[in-house]
């Protein structure tokens, strides 16, 4: 992976960089972090809805592991096509306000979709259709946030540090949402289905209103740090430019292999709660510890990326990540799985940050939203959801949990 992909941290980008001073750098990290954490918490698939919705479908609608993976496949349809929403972000500027317009408009529309779900009956078909719509609208918000942060990293030779910011802001919402979601799921389990669903979706709606509010405020330190001019190429020319941009292909292949994980997700949820007799809260706690354990490693990566080449960090990170699933082989209780979550997260931290670093450096000019949603959402969820389907098939029909762990480890690139 050499050539046009820059492997040092402080390498000049092809786009003329905006001026980032010491005074406004902290403001950039602060506002960028707040924005992306709010976006992550409002995510229909990995935010505050993640744990409660999964357990609502499992406990209230009595879905098996395989049936839950099918539901998640339906909801993931917009995720598989997320790169198209990123492409729209790169070419369209609502109200002439670029990413600010996307966040305000689609933040409010996503909130409206959640409000509608709050007052509709909690049925399989209703939730599937409603979450498909909410997920599609949310992709425009996510594309604006991720595209803005990656553009800042590219244009100011800060790819490694922006990778750290995006990675931390992807983990922190999952950490918070998993703890809150686990507690909320246990609390709502004693409530009526209608009141439980209503509370759940109204909380998510409030978070998306907060995202729209941050977009409306438009913090100067964040939005002025990137050249937000949209692509002036013809629609077809931009697509051809993306297809011919060879640096994206190694990143796509690595992401597919890295995120294909039959042993985690739905399979681990069912294994912990059914076989290991864990509670909803314990499953939420496992997610919180697992994703939270990435964060200190990401912080360390922020220093390493300024001292070591990306090539070294990629080899070291993925070499270590081969052993990420190993602790699950020695787990026999729900609390044992929770303890194992910490080393599992730390083992994968360098690999994840290095891959995000590589993705930012590989973005075609003025197609940052397309590239980042292609990698962080479309490819991510294709690998995750079909990993869930394959894992559930093995779990339900061919030997239970342990075979899925053995299958997962060799998939690390």
CSV table of C-alpha atoms in Angstrom, one decimal:
chain,number,residue,atom,x,y,z
A,1,UNK,CA,0.0,0.0,0.0
A,2,UNK,CA,2.4,2.6,-1.2
A,3,UNK,CA,2.3,5.1,-4.0
A,4,UNK,CA,-0.3,7.8,-3.8
A,5,UNK,CA,-1.4,6.8,-0.3
A,6,UNK,CA,0.6,8.9,2.1
A,7,UNK,CA,2.1,6.7,4.9
A,8,UNK,CA,3.6,9.4,7.1
A,9,UNK,CA,1.4,11.6,9.4
A,10,UNK,CA,2.4,15.1,8.5
A,11,UNK,CA,2.1,14.8,4.7
A,12,UNK,CA,0.7,17.7,2.7
A,13,UNK,CA,-2.7,16.9,1.2
A,14,UNK,CA,-3.6,17.6,-2.5
A,15,UNK,CA,-6.1,20.2,-1.4
A,16,UNK,CA,-4.8,23.6,-0.2
A,17,UNK,CA,-5.2,23.3,3.6
A,18,UNK,CA,-7.2,25.7,5.7
A,19,UNK,CA,-5.3,27.4,8.4
A,20,UNK,CA,-5.5,25.6,11.7
A,21,UNK,CA,-4.0,27.6,14.6
A,22,UNK,CA,-3.1,26.5,18.0
A,23,UNK,CA,-5.9,28.6,19.4
A,24,UNK,CA,-8.7,27.1,17.4
A,25,UNK,CA,-7.4,23.5,17.2
A,26,UNK,CA,-8.9,22.7,20.7
A,27,UNK,CA,-12.2,24.2,19.6
A,28,UNK,CA,-12.2,22.0,16.5
A,29,UNK,CA,-11.6,18.8,18.5
A,30,UNK,CA,-14.2,19.9,21.1
A,31,UNK,CA,-17.0,20.8,18.7
A,32,UNK,CA,-16.2,17.9,16.3
A,33,UNK,CA,-16.2,15.5,19.2
A,34,UNK,CA,-19.5,16.8,20.6
A,35,UNK,CA,-21.2,16.7,17.2
A,36,UNK,CA,-20.0,13.1,16.4
A,37,UNK,CA,-20.9,11.8,19.8
A,38,UNK,CA,-24.5,13.2,19.5
A,39,UNK,CA,-24.7,11.7,16.0
A,40,UNK,CA,-23.5,8.3,17.3
A,41,UNK,CA,-26.0,8.3,20.2
A,42,UNK,CA,-28.9,9.1,17.7
A,43,UNK,CA,-27.8,6.3,15.3
A,44,UNK,CA,-30.7,3.9,14.7
A,45,UNK,CA,-28.4,0.9,14.5
A,46,UNK,CA,-25.7,1.5,17.1
A,47,UNK,CA,-27.0,4.4,19.3
A,48,UNK,CA,-29.4,4.3,22.3
A,49,UNK,CA,-31.8,2.2,20.3
A,50,UNK,CA,-29.3,-0.7,19.8
A,51,UNK,CA,-29.7,-2.7,23.0
A,52,UNK,CA,-33.3,-2.0,23.8
A,53,UNK,CA,-34.6,-2.7,20.3
A,54,UNK,CA,-32.7,-6.0,20.1
A,55,UNK,CA,-34.1,-7.2,23.4
A,56,UNK,CA,-37.6,-5.9,22.6
A,57,UNK,CA,-37.6,-8.1,19.5
A,58,UNK,CA,-36.1,-11.0,21.4
A,59,UNK,CA,-38.1,-10.9,24.6
A,60,UNK,CA,-41.4,-9.3,23.5
A,61,UNK,CA,-41.7,-10.7,19.9
A,62,UNK,CA,-39.8,-13.9,20.7
A,63,UNK,CA,-37.5,-13.8,17.7
A,64,UNK,CA,-34.8,-16.5,17.4
A,65,UNK,CA,-31.2,-15.5,16.7
A,66,UNK,CA,-31.7,-16.2,13.0
A,67,UNK,CA,-35.0,-14.2,12.9
A,68,UNK,CA,-33.3,-11.3,14.6
A,69,UNK,CA,-30.5,-11.3,12.0
A,70,UNK,CA,-33.2,-11.2,9.2
A,71,UNK,CA,-34.8,-8.2,10.8
A,72,UNK,CA,-31.5,-6.4,11.0
A,73,UNK,CA,-30.8,-7.3,7.4
A,74,UNK,CA,-34.0,-5.5,6.4
A,75,UNK,CA,-33.1,-2.4,8.5
A,76,UNK,CA,-29.6,-2.5,7.0
A,77,UNK,CA,-30.7,-1.9,3.4
A,78,UNK,CA,-30.0,1.9,3.6
A,79,UNK,CA,-26.7,1.0,5.3
A,80,UNK,CA,-25.6,-1.1,2.4
A,81,UNK,CA,-26.3,1.8,0.1
A,82,UNK,CA,-24.8,4.4,2.5
A,83,UNK,CA,-22.1,5.4,0.0
A,84,UNK,CA,-24.9,6.8,-2.3
A,85,UNK,CA,-26.0,9.1,0.6
A,86,UNK,CA,-22.4,10.2,0.9
A,87,UNK,CA,-22.3,10.9,-2.8
A,88,UNK,CA,-25.4,13.1,-2.4
A,89,UNK,CA,-23.6,14.9,0.5
A,90,UNK,CA,-20.6,15.6,-1.7
A,91,UNK,CA,-22.7,17.0,-4.6
A,92,UNK,CA,-25.7,18.7,-2.9
A,93,UNK,CA,-25.7,21.7,-0.5
A,94,UNK,CA,-29.2,22.2,1.1
A,95,UNK,CA,-30.1,25.9,1.3
A,96,UNK,CA,-26.5,26.7,0.2
A,97,UNK,CA,-25.3,25.7,3.7
A,98,UNK,CA,-23.3,22.6,2.8
A,99,UNK,CA,-22.8,20.2,5.8
A,100,UNK,CA,-24.7,22.6,8.1
A,101,UNK,CA,-27.8,22.3,5.9
A,102,UNK,CA,-27.5,18.5,5.9
A,103,UNK,CA,-27.3,18.3,9.7
A,104,UNK,CA,-30.2,20.7,10.3
A,105,UNK,CA,-32.6,19.3,7.6
A,106,UNK,CA,-31.9,15.6,8.0
A,107,UNK,CA,-31.4,15.8,11.8
A,108,UNK,CA,-35.0,17.1,12.1
A,109,UNK,CA,-36.3,14.6,9.6
A,110,UNK,CA,-34.7,11.7,11.5
A,111,UNK,CA,-36.2,13.0,14.7
A,112,UNK,CA,-39.6,13.2,13.0
A,113,UNK,CA,-39.3,9.5,12.0
A,114,UNK,CA,-38.5,8.6,15.6
A,115,UNK,CA,-41.5,10.5,16.9
A,116,UNK,CA,-43.7,8.7,14.4
A,117,UNK,CA,-42.4,5.3,15.6
A,118,UNK,CA,-43.0,6.4,19.2
A,119,UNK,CA,-46.7,6.7,18.5
A,120,UNK,CA,-47.2,3.7,16.1
A,121,UNK,CA,-48.0,0.2,17.4
A,122,UNK,CA,-44.8,-1.8,18.2
A,123,UNK,CA,-45.2,-4.4,15.5
A,124,UNK,CA,-42.5,-6.2,13.5
A,125,UNK,CA,-43.5,-4.7,10.2
A,126,UNK,CA,-44.0,-1.2,11.6
A,127,UNK,CA,-40.6,-1.2,13.3
A,128,UNK,CA,-38.9,-2.7,10.2
A,129,UNK,CA,-40.3,-0.1,7.8
A,130,UNK,CA,-39.9,2.8,10.3
A,131,UNK,CA,-36.3,2.0,11.1
A,132,UNK,CA,-35.5,1.6,7.4
A,133,UNK,CA,-36.8,5.2,6.8
A,134,UNK,CA,-35.0,6.5,9.9
A,135,UNK,CA,-31.8,4.8,8.9
A,136,UNK,CA,-31.9,6.2,5.4
A,137,UNK,CA,-32.5,9.8,6.7
A,138,UNK,CA,-29.8,9.4,9.3
A,139,UNK,CA,-27.2,8.5,6.6
A,140,UNK,CA,-27.3,12.1,5.3
A,141,UNK,CA,-26.4,13.3,8.8
A,142,UNK,CA,-23.7,10.8,9.2
A,143,UNK,CA,-22.3,11.6,5.8
A,144,UNK,CA,-22.1,15.3,6.6
A,145,UNK,CA,-20.3,14.7,10.0
A,146,UNK,CA,-17.9,12.1,8.8
A,147,UNK,CA,-17.2,14.0,5.5
A,148,UNK,CA,-16.5,17.2,7.3
A,149,UNK,CA,-14.1,15.6,9.8
A,150,UNK,CA,-12.3,13.7,7.1
A,151,UNK,CA,-12.0,16.8,4.9
A,152,UNK,CA,-10.4,18.6,7.7
A,153,UNK,CA,-7.9,15.8,8.2
A,154,UNK,CA,-7.0,15.6,4.5
A,155,UNK,CA,-6.8,19.3,3.9
A,156,UNK,CA,-4.7,20.1,7.0
A,157,UNK,CA,-2.4,17.0,7.0
A,158,UNK,CA,-4.0,15.8,10.2
A,159,UNK,CA,-5.3,12.4,8.9
A,160,UNK,CA,-4.0,10.4,11.9
A,161,UNK,CA,-5.4,12.8,14.5
A,162,UNK,CA,-8.8,13.1,12.7
A,163,UNK,CA,-8.8,9.3,12.6
A,164,UNK,CA,-8.4,9.3,16.4
A,165,UNK,CA,-11.3,11.8,16.7
A,166,UNK,CA,-13.6,9.8,14.5
A,167,UNK,CA,-12.7,6.5,16.2
A,168,UNK,CA,-13.2,7.8,19.7
A,169,UNK,CA,-16.5,9.5,18.7
A,170,UNK,CA,-17.6,6.1,17.3
A,171,UNK,CA,-16.8,4.3,20.5
A,172,UNK,CA,-18.0,6.7,23.1
A,173,UNK,CA,-21.6,6.8,22.0
A,174,UNK,CA,-21.7,2.9,21.9
A,175,UNK,CA,-20.2,2.8,25.4
A,176,UNK,CA,-22.8,5.3,26.7
A,177,UNK,CA,-25.7,3.8,24.7
A,178,UNK,CA,-24.8,0.3,25.7
A,179,UNK,CA,-24.9,1.1,29.5
A,180,UNK,CA,-28.0,3.4,29.2
A,181,UNK,CA,-29.6,1.0,26.7
A,182,UNK,CA,-29.0,-2.0,29.0
A,183,UNK,CA,-30.5,-0.3,32.0
A,184,UNK,CA,-33.3,1.1,29.9
A,185,UNK,CA,-34.1,-2.4,28.5
A,186,UNK,CA,-34.2,-3.9,32.0
A,187,UNK,CA,-36.4,-1.0,33.1
A,188,UNK,CA,-38.8,-1.1,30.1
A,189,UNK,CA,-39.1,-4.9,30.5
A,190,UNK,CA,-41.5,-4.3,33.3
A,191,UNK,CA,-43.5,-1.7,31.4
A,192,UNK,CA,-46.2,-2.1,28.8
A,193,UNK,CA,-45.0,-2.6,25.2
A,194,UNK,CA,-46.5,0.7,23.9
A,195,UNK,CA,-45.2,2.9,26.7
A,196,UNK,CA,-41.8,1.3,26.6
A,197,UNK,CA,-41.5,1.8,22.8
A,198,UNK,CA,-42.7,5.4,23.1
A,199,UNK,CA,-40.1,6.4,25.7
A,200,UNK,CA,-37.4,4.7,23.7
A,201,UNK,CA,-38.0,6.5,20.4
A,202,UNK,CA,-38.7,9.9,22.0
A,203,UNK,CA,-35.3,9.8,23.7
A,204,UNK,CA,-33.7,9.1,20.3
A,205,UNK,CA,-35.7,11.9,18.7
A,206,UNK,CA,-34.4,14.3,21.3
A,207,UNK,CA,-30.8,13.4,20.5
A,208,UNK,CA,-31.4,14.1,16.8
A,209,UNK,CA,-32.9,17.5,17.6
A,210,UNK,CA,-29.7,18.2,19.5
A,211,UNK,CA,-27.6,17.3,16.4
A,212,UNK,CA,-29.7,19.7,14.3
A,213,UNK,CA,-29.2,22.4,17.0
A,214,UNK,CA,-25.4,22.0,16.8
A,215,UNK,CA,-25.6,22.3,13.0
A,216,UNK,CA,-27.7,25.4,13.3
A,217,UNK,CA,-25.2,27.0,15.7
A,218,UNK,CA,-22.4,26.2,13.2
A,219,UNK,CA,-19.4,26.4,15.5
A,220,UNK,CA,-16.8,28.5,13.6
A,221,UNK,CA,-13.8,26.4,14.8
A,222,UNK,CA,-15.2,23.3,13.2
A,223,UNK,CA,-17.0,24.4,10.0
A,224,UNK,CA,-14.4,27.0,8.9
A,225,UNK,CA,-11.5,24.4,9.1
A,226,UNK,CA,-12.6,22.6,5.9
A,227,UNK,CA,-13.1,23.7,2.3
A,228,UNK,CA,-16.7,22.7,1.9
A,229,UNK,CA,-17.1,23.5,-1.8
A,230,UNK,CA,-19.0,20.7,-3.5
A,231,UNK,CA,-17.7,18.8,-6.5
A,232,UNK,CA,-18.2,20.6,-9.8
A,233,UNK,CA,-17.7,17.5,-12.0
A,234,UNK,CA,-20.6,15.9,-13.9
A,235,UNK,CA,-22.4,13.2,-11.9
A,236,UNK,CA,-21.0,10.4,-14.2
A,237,UNK,CA,-17.5,11.9,-14.0
A,238,UNK,CA,-17.5,11.7,-10.2
A,239,UNK,CA,-18.6,8.1,-10.3
A,240,UNK,CA,-15.9,7.2,-12.8
A,241,UNK,CA,-13.4,9.2,-10.7
A,242,UNK,CA,-14.3,7.1,-7.6
A,243,UNK,CA,-14.2,3.8,-9.5
A,244,UNK,CA,-10.7,4.6,-10.9
A,245,UNK,CA,-9.3,5.8,-7.6
A,246,UNK,CA,-7.4,2.6,-6.8
A,247,UNK,CA,-6.4,3.5,-3.2
A,248,UNK,CA,-10.0,2.8,-2.0
A,249,UNK,CA,-9.8,-0.9,-2.9
A,250,UNK,CA,-7.3,-2.1,-0.3
A,251,UNK,CA,-9.3,-0.3,2.3
A,252,UNK,CA,-12.5,-1.9,1.2
A,253,UNK,CA,-11.0,-5.4,1.3
A,254,UNK,CA,-9.4,-4.9,4.7
A,255,UNK,CA,-12.6,-3.5,6.2
A,256,UNK,CA,-14.7,-6.5,4.9
A,257,UNK,CA,-12.2,-9.0,6.4
A,258,UNK,CA,-11.9,-7.0,9.6
A,259,UNK,CA,-15.6,-6.5,10.3
A,260,UNK,CA,-16.8,-10.1,9.3
A,261,UNK,CA,-17.3,-11.4,12.8
A,262,UNK,CA,-19.7,-14.3,13.3
A,263,UNK,CA,-18.9,-14.7,17.0
A,264,UNK,CA,-20.0,-11.2,18.1
A,265,UNK,CA,-23.2,-9.2,17.5
A,266,UNK,CA,-26.4,-11.3,17.6
A,267,UNK,CA,-24.7,-14.6,18.3
A,268,UNK,CA,-22.8,-13.3,21.4
A,269,UNK,CA,-26.0,-11.6,22.6
A,270,UNK,CA,-28.0,-14.8,22.5
A,271,UNK,CA,-25.1,-16.8,24.0
A,272,UNK,CA,-24.6,-14.4,26.9
A,273,UNK,CA,-28.3,-14.2,27.7
A,274,UNK,CA,-29.5,-17.7,27.0
A,275,UNK,CA,-26.5,-20.1,27.5
A,276,UNK,CA,-24.7,-17.9,30.1
A,277,UNK,CA,-27.9,-16.6,31.7
A,278,UNK,CA,-26.9,-13.0,31.6
A,279,UNK,CA,-29.3,-10.0,31.9
A,280,UNK,CA,-30.0,-7.3,29.3
A,281,UNK,CA,-27.8,-5.0,31.4
A,282,UNK,CA,-24.9,-7.4,31.3
A,283,UNK,CA,-25.1,-7.5,27.5
A,284,UNK,CA,-25.1,-3.8,27.4
A,285,UNK,CA,-22.2,-3.7,29.8
A,286,UNK,CA,-20.2,-6.1,27.6
A,287,UNK,CA,-20.7,-3.7,24.6
A,288,UNK,CA,-19.8,-0.7,26.8
A,289,UNK,CA,-16.5,-2.3,28.0
A,290,UNK,CA,-15.6,-3.7,24.6
A,291,UNK,CA,-16.0,-0.4,22.8
A,292,UNK,CA,-14.8,1.7,25.7
A,293,UNK,CA,-11.5,-0.3,25.8
A,294,UNK,CA,-10.7,1.0,22.3
A,295,UNK,CA,-10.6,4.6,23.5
A,296,UNK,CA,-7.3,4.6,25.5
A,297,UNK,CA,-5.6,2.8,22.6
A,298,UNK,CA,-7.0,5.5,20.2
A,299,UNK,CA,-5.5,8.2,22.4
A,300,UNK,CA,-2.2,6.4,22.2
A,301,UNK,CA,-2.5,6.1,18.5
A,302,UNK,CA,-2.8,9.9,18.3
A,303,UNK,CA,0.8,10.1,19.6
A,304,UNK,CA,2.1,7.0,17.6
A,305,UNK,CA,0.9,8.3,14.3
A,306,UNK,CA,3.1,11.3,14.5
A,307,UNK,CA,6.2,9.1,15.2
A,308,UNK,CA,5.7,5.9,13.2
A,309,UNK,CA,4.7,5.3,9.6
A,310,UNK,CA,1.3,4.1,8.8
A,311,UNK,CA,2.7,1.0,7.2
A,312,UNK,CA,4.3,0.0,10.6
A,313,UNK,CA,1.1,0.7,12.5
A,314,UNK,CA,-1.1,-1.3,10.1
A,315,UNK,CA,1.2,-4.4,10.3
A,316,UNK,CA,1.5,-4.2,14.0
A,317,UNK,CA,-2.2,-3.5,14.6
A,318,UNK,CA,-3.6,-6.3,12.5
A,319,UNK,CA,-0.9,-8.7,13.6
A,320,UNK,CA,-2.1,-8.2,17.1
A,321,UNK,CA,-5.8,-8.3,16.2
A,322,UNK,CA,-5.5,-11.9,15.0
A,323,UNK,CA,-5.8,-12.8,18.7
A,324,UNK,CA,-8.8,-10.5,19.4
A,325,UNK,CA,-11.4,-13.2,19.8
A,326,UNK,CA,-9.2,-15.6,21.8
A,327,UNK,CA,-10.5,-14.5,25.2
A,328,UNK,CA,-14.0,-15.8,24.3
A,329,UNK,CA,-12.6,-19.4,24.1
A,330,UNK,CA,-12.1,-19.3,27.9
A,331,UNK,CA,-15.4,-17.8,28.9
A,332,UNK,CA,-18.0,-19.8,30.9
A,333,UNK,CA,-20.1,-17.2,32.6
A,334,UNK,CA,-21.7,-13.8,31.7
A,335,UNK,CA,-19.3,-12.0,34.0
A,336,UNK,CA,-16.4,-13.8,32.5
A,337,UNK,CA,-17.5,-12.5,29.0
A,338,UNK,CA,-17.7,-9.0,30.5
A,339,UNK,CA,-14.1,-9.3,31.9
A,340,UNK,CA,-12.9,-10.6,28.5
A,341,UNK,CA,-14.4,-7.6,26.7
A,342,UNK,CA,-11.6,-5.3,28.0
A,343,UNK,CA,-8.6,-7.1,26.5
A,344,UNK,CA,-10.6,-7.8,23.3
A,345,UNK,CA,-11.2,-4.1,22.8
A,346,UNK,CA,-7.7,-3.1,23.5
A,347,UNK,CA,-6.2,-5.7,21.2
A,348,UNK,CA,-8.2,-4.3,18.3
A,349,UNK,CA,-7.6,-0.6,18.9
A,350,UNK,CA,-4.5,0.0,16.9
A,351,UNK,CA,-5.8,-1.9,13.9
A,352,UNK,CA,-9.1,0.1,13.9
A,353,UNK,CA,-7.4,3.5,14.2
A,354,UNK,CA,-4.8,2.7,11.5
A,355,UNK,CA,-7.5,1.5,9.1
A,356,UNK,CA,-9.5,4.7,9.6
A,357,UNK,CA,-6.3,6.7,9.1
A,358,UNK,CA,-5.7,4.9,5.8
A,359,UNK,CA,-9.4,5.5,4.8
A,360,UNK,CA,-9.1,9.3,5.4
A,361,UNK,CA,-5.8,9.5,3.4
A,362,UNK,CA,-7.4,7.5,0.5
A,363,UNK,CA,-10.4,9.8,0.0
A,364,UNK,CA,-10.7,11.3,-3.5
A,365,UNK,CA,-10.8,15.1,-3.5
A,366,UNK,CA,-14.3,16.4,-2.8
A,367,UNK,CA,-15.7,12.9,-2.4
A,368,UNK,CA,-14.9,12.5,1.3
A,369,UNK,CA,-18.5,11.9,2.3
A,370,UNK,CA,-18.8,9.1,-0.3
A,371,UNK,CA,-15.6,7.4,0.7
A,372,UNK,CA,-16.2,7.6,4.5
A,373,UNK,CA,-19.7,6.2,4.3
A,374,UNK,CA,-18.6,3.6,1.8
A,375,UNK,CA,-16.0,2.4,4.4
A,376,UNK,CA,-17.5,3.1,7.7
A,377,UNK,CA,-21.1,2.2,6.9
A,378,UNK,CA,-21.7,0.4,3.6
A,379,UNK,CA,-18.8,-2.0,3.8
A,380,UNK,CA,-18.9,-2.2,7.6
A,381,UNK,CA,-22.6,-3.3,7.7
A,382,UNK,CA,-22.3,-5.7,4.7
A,383,UNK,CA,-19.6,-7.5,6.6
A,384,UNK,CA,-21.3,-7.2,10.0
A,385,UNK,CA,-24.8,-8.2,9.0
A,386,UNK,CA,-23.8,-11.2,6.8
A,387,UNK,CA,-21.4,-12.2,9.6
A,388,UNK,CA,-24.4,-12.2,11.9
A,389,UNK,CA,-26.4,-14.3,9.5
A,390,UNK,CA,-23.6,-16.8,9.0
A,391,UNK,CA,-22.9,-16.8,12.8
A,392,UNK,CA,-26.6,-17.4,13.6
A,393,UNK,CA,-26.8,-20.2,11.2
A,394,UNK,CA,-23.7,-21.9,12.8
A,395,UNK,CA,-25.0,-21.1,16.3
A,396,UNK,CA,-28.6,-22.5,15.7
A,397,UNK,CA,-27.8,-25.4,13.5
A,398,UNK,CA,-24.1,-26.5,13.7
A,399,UNK,CA,-22.5,-26.6,17.1
A,400,UNK,CA,-23.4,-23.5,19.0
A,401,UNK,CA,-21.1,-20.6,20.0
A,402,UNK,CA,-17.5,-22.0,20.0
A,403,UNK,CA,-17.4,-22.8,16.2
A,404,UNK,CA,-18.2,-19.2,15.5
A,405,UNK,CA,-15.2,-18.0,17.6
A,406,UNK,CA,-12.9,-20.3,15.6
A,407,UNK,CA,-14.3,-19.0,12.3
A,408,UNK,CA,-14.0,-15.4,13.3
A,409,UNK,CA,-10.2,-15.3,14.2
A,410,UNK,CA,-8.8,-16.3,10.8
A,411,UNK,CA,-10.9,-13.6,9.0
A,412,UNK,CA,-8.6,-10.8,10.4
A,413,UNK,CA,-6.6,-9.3,7.5
